[in-house]
Amino acid sequence: MSEVNMFENPIAQAKSVHFSFDQRSIFNGLDLQIPRGKVTAIMGPSGCGKSTFLGLLGGRLATLAGTIWFDGDAVPQRKSDALYVMRKKMGMLFQNSALLTDLTVFENVAFPLREQTDLPDVLIRILVLLKLEMVGLRGARDLMPAALSGGMSRRVALARAIVLDPKMVMYDEPFVGLDPISMGVIVGLIRKLNDALGLTSVVVTHDVAEGCSIADYVYLLDSGKVIGHGTPEEMLASTQPEIHQFMNGLPDGPVGYHYPANDYLTDLRS
Amino acid sequence: MNFPGNLGRFGLRFVARLGASFLFLVQALAGAVKSLPRFHLIIHQLYSVGVLTMLIILVSGLFVGMVLGLQGYYQLVNFSAESSLGMVVALFLVRELGPVLAALLFAGRAGSALTAEIGLMKATEQLAAMEMMAVDPMTRVIGPRFIAGFIALPILAAMLSGVGVLGGYLVGHGQFGVDAGVYWSSMQNGVDLVDDVLNGVIKSVVFGFVVTWVALFEGYDAVPTSEGVSRATTRTVVTSSLAILGGDYVLTALMFGGL
Ligand SMILES: Nc1ncnc2c1ncn2[C@@H]1O[C@H](COP(=O)(O)OP(=O)(O)O)[C@@H](O)[C@H]1O
Ligand SMILES: [Mg+2]
């Protein structure tokens, strides 16, 4: 599909977004569009603000300037009914799964249904088992979160994130800390759910290989801006120095390996 | 050393946190009102905040009452006034030790647990996850705990006083042979329902409010790391203890001193 087509009706976009934590600027003019129905990877070095971007997109953080749009509306900048209505159309998978530790796997997945709907228990049971089956954990429904492995808790969190049938699911570093098998399972699930349920997926990761293997489109962030974007093939083939360095994991380039310091020899002698 | 500068910075931080804690209080109270219909959530919290604190309250109350019985008897017997033992023990407990001691124990047992629980929920992104599921943590998490703490402490304080009076009786009657009827009737005659009991209840209601507020705020405001949660837990115990003791002086002066 051509790029023009892909971005005809983006589900979300950031327009010259500025943001800072206290005095520290994180974004200074962030512009990007999330194509509808696709898997978009947002990549960049640790600490470049990827999780912060998801915070802005979900309305948990407020921009200093600029606007974030989701599904035709500006994301409200403070807690409000409008924001909560919008969040029902979003699902989010947090970096450390964020399962509620005092509830079973079943009740964790049922949680959004119990809170947001008046569905009878029989129906809730069916919906929960349906989602648990999708992530292959129907048999683990009675376990407590503490009894799950990292990969399993991430799949439970994924079932919970899609139980309200959102339009968009955000994944914060879904591949971190997984063994190769669990990693493959999660990679497969993200793609499968995206296509089967007609979702839009936003995957935040610093893992170039997995990010490129899964994404239809890639944004590369650094120093508070988008420094490059394109399909995975375009990005991997890019000769632009910053993009080339990150995509190929080179230790030195425009992004220095060394934290700024005074002269090495002088430092050792002093 | 830059003493004035540090003092100024400390002052600014203090005022900022005070402001944040009042903002939190407003949101928490709104959440508490919204969580009122969710009965089972409140019951669940009443169990973990109240019932689990009961044992330490009952045991402490018994020992404190027994000590009051001993000390009271040794003093009163000098004036041949041991018949007033029941009144002395009861007044001490109902007016002061019941509310204050129960609140201190409550802060150490339940308050610290609340702070650690909320702080860890924050550190493990459980609160953020609720936000993203369009569930307001103020209504789902903070509100029911606020109500539970507010209800539990007055009941715990009453239990502590009750068991304490019993402890005083055990020592006074069992060890020193103070007549049972004399002990109980001196208590009934000496303790005024409004002046003593009601004022004691008011104290414990105020303490319950303050301790729960401090504990929930410290947890919600904790730096989301293990060190941050540990510091927040310590701060809960320190801040609420100071608030209880300072508040007790102010309340006592207002109630009994005609201030
Ligand atoms: N709550 C916060 N307060 C202050 N600074 C923060 C906070 N959260 C994150 N930061 C800082 O903002 C920067 C971006 O963080 P983040 O978005 O988590 O990066 P990442 O791209 O690794 O997900 C980091 O340098 C981090 O230290
Ligand atoms: Mg991150």
mmCIF file of N, CA and C in Angstrom, chain A residues 58 60 79 84 87-88 90 92 94-96 98-103 111-112 115-116 160 164 170 172, chain B residues 27 38 41 44 117 121 123-138 140 145 220:
data_model
loop_
_atom_site.group_PDB
_atom_site.id
_atom_site.type_symbol
_atom_site.label_atom_id
_atom_site.label_comp_id
_atom_site.label_asym_id
_atom_site.label_seq_id
_atom_site.Cartn_x
_atom_site.Cartn_y
_atom_site.Cartn_z
ATOM 1 N N GLY A 58 -2.459 8.781 25.676
ATOM 2 C CA GLY A 58 -3.540 8.302 26.525
ATOM 3 C C GLY A 58 -4.097 9.371 27.454
ATOM 4 N N ARG A 60 -2.667 10.770 29.947
ATOM 5 C CA ARG A 60 -2.187 10.744 31.326
ATOM 6 C C ARG A 60 -1.233 11.893 31.578
ATOM 7 N N LYS A 79 -8.299 15.345 33.461
ATOM 8 C CA LYS A 79 -9.259 14.298 33.779
ATOM 9 C C LYS A 79 -10.677 14.799 33.505
ATOM 10 N N TYR A 84 -12.316 9.920 29.644
ATOM 11 C CA TYR A 84 -12.615 8.530 29.977
ATOM 12 C C TYR A 84 -13.376 7.844 28.856
ATOM 13 N N ARG A 87 -10.764 6.907 26.393
ATOM 14 C CA ARG A 87 -9.902 5.797 26.814
ATOM 15 C C ARG A 87 -10.571 4.437 26.642
ATOM 16 N N LYS A 88 -11.897 4.438 26.605
ATOM 17 C CA LYS A 88 -12.559 3.156 26.371
ATOM 18 C C LYS A 88 -12.283 2.659 24.962
ATOM 19 N N MET A 90 -9.271 2.880 23.729
ATOM 20 C CA MET A 90 -7.836 2.575 23.714
ATOM 21 C C MET A 90 -7.567 1.410 24.648
ATOM 22 N N MET A 92 -4.135 -0.522 26.565
ATOM 23 C CA MET A 92 -2.704 -0.298 26.733
ATOM 24 C C MET A 92 -2.055 -1.454 27.478
ATOM 25 N N PHE A 94 1.188 -2.218 29.558
ATOM 26 C CA PHE A 94 2.296 -1.524 30.213
ATOM 27 C C PHE A 94 3.548 -2.389 30.224
ATOM 28 N N GLN A 95 4.669 -1.697 30.439
ATOM 29 C CA GLN A 95 5.963 -2.376 30.373
ATOM 30 C C GLN A 95 6.032 -3.552 31.342
ATOM 31 N N ASN A 96 5.553 -3.345 32.600
ATOM 32 C CA ASN A 96 5.596 -4.495 33.515
ATOM 33 C C ASN A 96 4.203 -5.073 33.759
ATOM 34 N N ALA A 98 1.441 -4.648 34.763
ATOM 35 C CA ALA A 98 0.509 -3.889 35.593
ATOM 36 C C ALA A 98 -0.784 -4.642 35.874
ATOM 37 N N LEU A 99 -0.685 -5.967 36.083
ATOM 38 C CA LEU A 99 -1.874 -6.703 36.504
ATOM 39 C C LEU A 99 -2.194 -6.323 37.949
ATOM 40 N N LEU A 100 -3.487 -6.349 38.290
ATOM 41 C CA LEU A 100 -3.878 -6.040 39.659
ATOM 42 C C LEU A 100 -3.548 -7.263 40.518
ATOM 43 N N THR A 101 -2.630 -7.083 41.453
ATOM 44 C CA THR A 101 -2.032 -8.253 42.110
ATOM 45 C C THR A 101 -2.990 -8.961 43.062
ATOM 46 N N ASP A 102 -4.096 -8.318 43.435
ATOM 47 C CA ASP A 102 -5.008 -8.987 44.363
ATOM 48 C C ASP A 102 -6.155 -9.699 43.647
ATOM 49 N N LEU A 103 -6.105 -9.738 42.320
ATOM 50 C CA LEU A 103 -7.166 -10.405 41.563
ATOM 51 C C LEU A 103 -6.590 -11.560 40.747
ATOM 52 N N PHE A 111 -11.988 -7.262 34.815
ATOM 53 C CA PHE A 111 -12.035 -5.970 35.506
ATOM 54 C C PHE A 111 -12.647 -4.836 34.666
ATOM 55 N N PRO A 112 -12.159 -4.597 33.431
ATOM 56 C CA PRO A 112 -12.761 -3.498 32.655
ATOM 57 C C PRO A 112 -14.247 -3.726 32.389
ATOM 58 N N GLU A 115 -16.196 -2.949 35.538
ATOM 59 C CA GLU A 115 -16.205 -1.530 35.859
ATOM 60 C C GLU A 115 -17.008 -0.711 34.852
ATOM 61 N N GLN A 116 -16.953 -1.127 33.588
ATOM 62 C CA GLN A 116 -17.511 -0.269 32.540
ATOM 63 C C GLN A 116 -18.883 -0.697 32.051
ATOM 64 N N ARG A 160 -6.558 -8.393 28.747
ATOM 65 C CA ARG A 160 -7.281 -7.344 29.448
ATOM 66 C C ARG A 160 -7.382 -6.079 28.588
ATOM 67 N N LEU A 164 -12.381 -4.811 26.042
ATOM 68 C CA LEU A 164 -13.457 -3.864 25.728
ATOM 69 C C LEU A 164 -13.522 -3.557 24.227
ATOM 70 N N MET A 170 -1.954 0.189 22.586
ATOM 71 C CA MET A 170 -0.587 0.692 22.712
ATOM 72 C C MET A 170 0.239 -0.316 23.498
ATOM 73 N N ASP A 172 3.862 -0.822 25.408
ATOM 74 C CA ASP A 172 5.099 -0.198 25.867
ATOM 75 C C ASP A 172 6.156 -1.275 26.082
ATOM 76 N N GLN B 27 -9.915 15.491 45.919
ATOM 77 C CA GLN B 27 -10.192 14.415 44.966
ATOM 78 C C GLN B 27 -10.570 13.118 45.680
ATOM 79 N N ARG B 38 -20.536 1.312 46.205
ATOM 80 C CA ARG B 38 -19.804 0.060 45.983
ATOM 81 C C ARG B 38 -19.498 -0.582 47.328
ATOM 82 N N LEU B 41 -16.601 -3.150 48.076
ATOM 83 C CA LEU B 41 -15.236 -2.623 48.120
ATOM 84 C C LEU B 41 -14.920 -2.068 49.508
ATOM 85 N N HIS B 44 -14.514 -4.897 52.037
ATOM 86 C CA HIS B 44 -13.213 -5.526 51.842
ATOM 87 C C HIS B 44 -12.115 -4.715 52.542
ATOM 88 N N GLU B 117 0.935 -0.215 50.077
ATOM 89 C CA GLU B 117 0.095 -0.816 49.046
ATOM 90 C C GLU B 117 -0.123 0.147 47.873
ATOM 91 N N MET B 121 1.347 -0.026 44.094
ATOM 92 C CA MET B 121 0.433 -0.017 42.945
ATOM 93 C C MET B 121 0.864 1.041 41.949
ATOM 94 N N ALA B 123 4.063 2.190 41.685
ATOM 95 C CA ALA B 123 5.358 1.800 41.125
ATOM 96 C C ALA B 123 5.213 0.709 40.068
ATOM 97 N N THR B 124 4.229 -0.160 40.227
ATOM 98 C CA THR B 124 4.048 -1.232 39.243
ATOM 99 C C THR B 124 3.026 -0.848 38.171
ATOM 100 N N GLU B 125 2.741 0.420 38.060
ATOM 101 C CA GLU B 125 1.867 0.977 37.012
ATOM 102 C C GLU B 125 0.431 0.484 37.096
ATOM 103 N N GLN B 126 0.030 -0.085 38.257
ATOM 104 C CA GLN B 126 -1.361 -0.543 38.358
ATOM 105 C C GLN B 126 -2.333 0.627 38.338
ATOM 106 N N LEU B 127 -1.922 1.750 38.964
ATOM 107 C CA LEU B 127 -2.809 2.922 38.964
ATOM 108 C C LEU B 127 -2.918 3.495 37.553
ATOM 109 N N ALA B 128 -1.777 3.564 36.848
ATOM 110 C CA ALA B 128 -1.798 4.069 35.474
ATOM 111 C C ALA B 128 -2.640 3.156 34.590
ATOM 112 N N ALA B 129 -2.526 1.829 34.829
ATOM 113 C CA ALA B 129 -3.315 0.893 34.025
ATOM 114 C C ALA B 129 -4.804 1.114 34.255
ATOM 115 N N MET B 130 -5.196 1.359 35.511
ATOM 116 C CA MET B 130 -6.611 1.649 35.777
ATOM 117 C C MET B 130 -7.043 2.896 35.025
ATOM 118 N N GLU B 131 -6.203 3.933 35.098
ATOM 119 C CA GLU B 131 -6.505 5.167 34.361
ATOM 120 C C GLU B 131 -6.780 4.842 32.893
ATOM 121 N N MET B 132 -5.928 3.997 32.320
ATOM 122 C CA MET B 132 -6.071 3.698 30.894
ATOM 123 C C MET B 132 -7.281 2.806 30.623
ATOM 124 N N MET B 133 -7.792 2.128 31.670
ATOM 125 C CA MET B 133 -9.022 1.356 31.480
ATOM 126 C C MET B 133 -10.237 2.228 31.800
ATOM 127 N N ALA B 134 -9.997 3.536 31.853
ATOM 128 C CA ALA B 134 -11.069 4.498 32.125
ATOM 129 C C ALA B 134 -11.693 4.276 33.502
ATOM 130 N N VAL B 135 -10.876 3.780 34.436
ATOM 131 C CA VAL B 135 -11.340 3.611 35.811
ATOM 132 C C VAL B 135 -10.580 4.612 36.665
ATOM 133 N N ASP B 136 -11.295 5.433 37.407
ATOM 134 C CA ASP B 136 -10.638 6.459 38.208
ATOM 135 C C ASP B 136 -10.120 5.839 39.506
ATOM 136 N N PRO B 137 -8.789 5.823 39.706
ATOM 137 C CA PRO B 137 -8.253 5.226 40.938
ATOM 138 C C PRO B 137 -8.782 5.918 42.192
ATOM 139 N N MET B 138 -9.150 7.187 42.071
ATOM 140 C CA MET B 138 -9.687 7.893 43.235
ATOM 141 C C MET B 138 -10.989 7.231 43.702
ATOM 142 N N ARG B 140 -12.009 3.988 42.678
ATOM 143 C CA ARG B 140 -11.895 2.548 42.829
ATOM 144 C C ARG B 140 -10.952 2.149 43.965
ATOM 145 N N ARG B 145 -10.887 3.013 50.629
ATOM 146 C CA ARG B 145 -9.921 2.963 51.737
ATOM 147 C C ARG B 145 -10.123 4.141 52.675
ATOM 148 N N TYR B 220 0.113 7.693 47.367
ATOM 149 C CA TYR B 220 -0.222 8.193 46.041
ATOM 150 C C TYR B 220 0.867 9.108 45.506
#
